[in-house]
Amino acid sequence: MKSYADPVAIEQQLRKTQQEVSPNEARTSLFNLVVYVDGHDDAKLTEALNYLHDKRPARVIIVRRNAGGETRADAMARCITDKDDKVLCIQEILISSGDDKAGEAPETWTPLLIREIPVFVWWLASLDNAPLPELFDDIADRVFIDSGLASDPLAFLKGLAGRLKDLKTPMTDFAWSRTAPLLKLTAHAFNAADRRPFLAEIASVTFEGGKTSEVALYFQWLKTKLDWTGSPVAGSAWTLVDEVGKPVSVAHKAPAALEKGFEVTFQTRSGVTLKLKDSHEGFAVAEGSGLEKYTSVFRYQDTGEALLTEVDRNASDRLFLESLGRWS
Amino acid sequence: MFANPLMDGLQFAKEPAPFVITIFGATGDLTRKKLVPALFSLFLKGNASQFKVVGFARRPWTKETFQTEALSMLSGGHYAHIPEGQKKAFLEKLDYVSSTFDDPAGYAKLAELVKPWEGKLFFLSTPPDDYPTIIEQLGKVGLNKTDRGYSRVIVEKPFGRDLATAKELNEILSTQFEENQIYRIDHYLGKETVQNILVLRFGNGIFEPLWNSRYIDNIQITVAESIGVGTRGNYYEKSGTLRDMVQNHIFQLMTLLLMEPPNDLNPDTVRTEKVKVLKSLRPITYKDIKKYTVRGQYAAGVTQGQPVRGYLEEDGVARDSKTETFVALQVHVDTWRWEGVPIFIRTGKGLGRKVSEVAVTFKQPPLQVFRNQATEGNQNQLILHIQPEEGFTFHINSKIPGYTTQVRPVNMNFAYGDAFGEATPEAYERLILDALVGDSTLYTRRDEIEASWTFITRILQGWALDPDPLPQYRAGSAGPEEAKALTASVNQKWRKL
């Protein structure tokens, strides 16, 4: 019978490779991470695994979609010896899914999972028509996505929001993770007692920089927390309504990668302006008309850090679900 | 006042506001080995970015000398891989005041240096005799108070020699600082495994229902050192094992093990529950001193393959010293939960192995249905390993494969090191960060200190009246033979070292 990825052979190969790399006692894998990638475009994955390498031993199964030819599997281990002379390994199993697409089917790789530890599926492939997360309902503890990879992020997020209550597998969106430092900055910038009243009289918010999904999620968060209503619509400017029925216009300008910088401008109905911007020197500043300048350490979380945060966390981010849940 | 709904649900790491930390006794070993590395680590991890470190000591160093010395503290080992730029950025935050502890001019200079900072933390890393002077001088220049931010003081052990001196020290501190400004450090509480006792007990549903006298037979706490007193003979002569280990570290462990579930993790809620345990300790009075306590001194022997001198031959030790290097205690906590459960404590120097652990022994099943089951050594035990390997072992009984039903204990092991790839933070890192953000959960409160000294002072007084010579034990052994009587009184044995 044909075997795409023979579990016994793979385990032997992993053991052998690990022994060759380092004969010392290895630390136990903490989780399984199954990553779906398209073709060879996996720079993000490499960056993330390099970051995890000396921090969390894990089994990583990479499913390369559309690899052509026959579906095949290979295994290797990347190991590092820690200060206690124990070995931390990332065991990598690469499944190249051939023309028959057999490698994409969970049945191909589920026998390769280590039992009794969490299974995370990271969908790093195209999100358009992706079978998420339902395909992994009986297998994964959580599914990671990046809504920024969708060709129409607003439509994708709207679709996800609409299915939220039926989803059985918790999800994490790395686009949301990237906004986390910005949410904290915003919350802090309005936290001084004399600034809190401004939150009730915001008339407009303009976000320069960032990608559509990040900015949409940021606006969703503001909307949820400040009890605004209205939905994001196609285009870059929406009008929402605040809790006393006044309009709040939100706009996204100059889309770009968030880590290239941002400027968020809040204007209140009483004419106060508060700008949050990245200094590009490791801190961010909030300043505005007649307001004392607020400075805070600010750094973006790269994909590796975001991944580490997520594999250590055992639940979805409540704020993400709340914000997404109030889409319409 | 308006609430800020944007703060709701955000996960904030412990990020202290800008602060200045002044280390009194900055030229000492603690600064070199623990404090500077801890602050550097917090800096590298991004937990501390806007801060200044001021060294305050008698040596005629300059700011530059302190920086050079600090650089040497951050050299070699894993520091070799850290970019020089990061070290330089850290060293630039260091400053130094050369002064005796009683010179007002030194404090005036210090006051100028720390004035711009809202958060002020003072770390007393000096001999305790210097505490009163430092506290008084800080008060005189007004550094004990602040109009904005905070002023806090961390006090190192030993915190007193007995109840009277501990109270006296508390009084001195309270003349200049409020209780919520005082952080009495016990680095044992900074250890991950010790903190994990709370998670084990209250974060799991399985243990707490069994955590009482109905199911637990006895508890053993062992903190054993294989080395002797080495060059610390002088210090040890004034201290002894009971003061050095039991009053602080072991009692902290014990209170976390025996406390009632707190309603929340508010520092005072947790500490109030810990104090209740200490106040429920059944006093060991003079007449019971031989029944519930054993002390000893190590004699010449071999530990870790090396010959070791006897305690009385160590440098700085009086030849007729009666200072104990070993203590074993049987204590009882008079509460509903722990009635009838003996707690055995054993700690000392020059023992066979360096090990810190807690062994919780469960009672036998009410009916032995397996006739072939041995009656000895088959009680379920949960061992919490603290040093050197952090983790748990659970001894359970299992059937030996074969045609007959023979039972023998097997182990279920869990090692933290295997489960988490990252090194755990050093105790001082965690504790300093807590003090900076105002979280005093892992620090000892005044009533906690006084309750533990109340119990310990009775034993010290009992021992002072005991004319018998101290039992000796060979270095490298498990302690004096006399200690066996404590556990034997309830048909138990000490765990093997």
Coordinates of C-alpha atoms in Angstrom, one line a residue, chain A residues 27-28 30 54-57 83 86 88 183-184 186-188 190-191 193 196-197 199 221-222 225-226 297 318-319, chain B residues 1-13 15 46 49-50 389 415-424:
Chain A
R27 CA 14.1 18.0 26.1
T28 CA 10.6 16.8 25.4
L30 CA 6.1 20.9 24.0
D54 CA 16.5 27.9 21.3
K55 CA 13.3 28.6 23.2
R56 CA 10.7 25.8 22.8
P57 CA 11.4 22.2 21.7
K83 CA 23.2 25.4 29.6
K86 CA 20.3 19.1 27.4
L88 CA 16.4 21.5 22.5
L183 CA -3.7 49.0 21.4
K184 CA -1.7 49.4 24.6
T186 CA -3.7 54.0 22.7
A187 CA -5.1 52.8 26.0
H188 CA -2.2 54.5 27.9
F190 CA -5.9 58.2 27.0
N191 CA -5.4 56.9 30.5
A193 CA -7.4 61.4 34.3
R196 CA -10.3 60.1 29.7
P197 CA -13.2 62.5 29.0
L199 CA -12.9 59.2 24.7
W221 CA -11.4 47.4 18.9
L222 CA -12.1 51.1 19.4
K225 CA -14.6 49.4 23.7
L226 CA -16.2 52.8 23.1
V297 CA 8.6 52.3 24.9
R318 CA -10.9 37.5 24.5
L319 CA -10.4 41.0 23.0
Chain B
M1 CA -13.8 60.1 37.4
F2 CA -14.2 58.6 33.9
A3 CA -13.1 55.0 33.6
N4 CA -10.9 54.1 30.6
P5 CA -12.6 51.3 28.8
L6 CA -9.6 50.9 26.4
M7 CA -7.6 49.3 29.3
D8 CA -10.1 46.5 29.6
G9 CA -8.7 43.1 28.6
L10 CA -5.2 44.2 27.6
Q11 CA -2.3 42.1 28.8
F12 CA 0.3 44.3 30.3
A13 CA 3.7 42.9 31.1
E15 CA 6.7 47.4 33.1
G46 CA 12.8 45.2 28.1
S49 CA 14.2 50.9 30.2
Q50 CA 14.1 54.3 31.9
E389 CA 16.1 19.7 39.3
A415 CA 10.7 18.1 35.2
Y416 CA 10.1 21.8 34.6
G417 CA 13.3 21.9 32.6
D418 CA 12.0 19.4 30.1
A419 CA 8.7 21.1 29.7
F420 CA 9.8 24.7 29.3
G421 CA 12.7 25.4 27.0
E422 CA 13.6 28.7 28.5
A423 CA 15.7 29.3 31.6
T424 CA 13.7 30.5 34.5

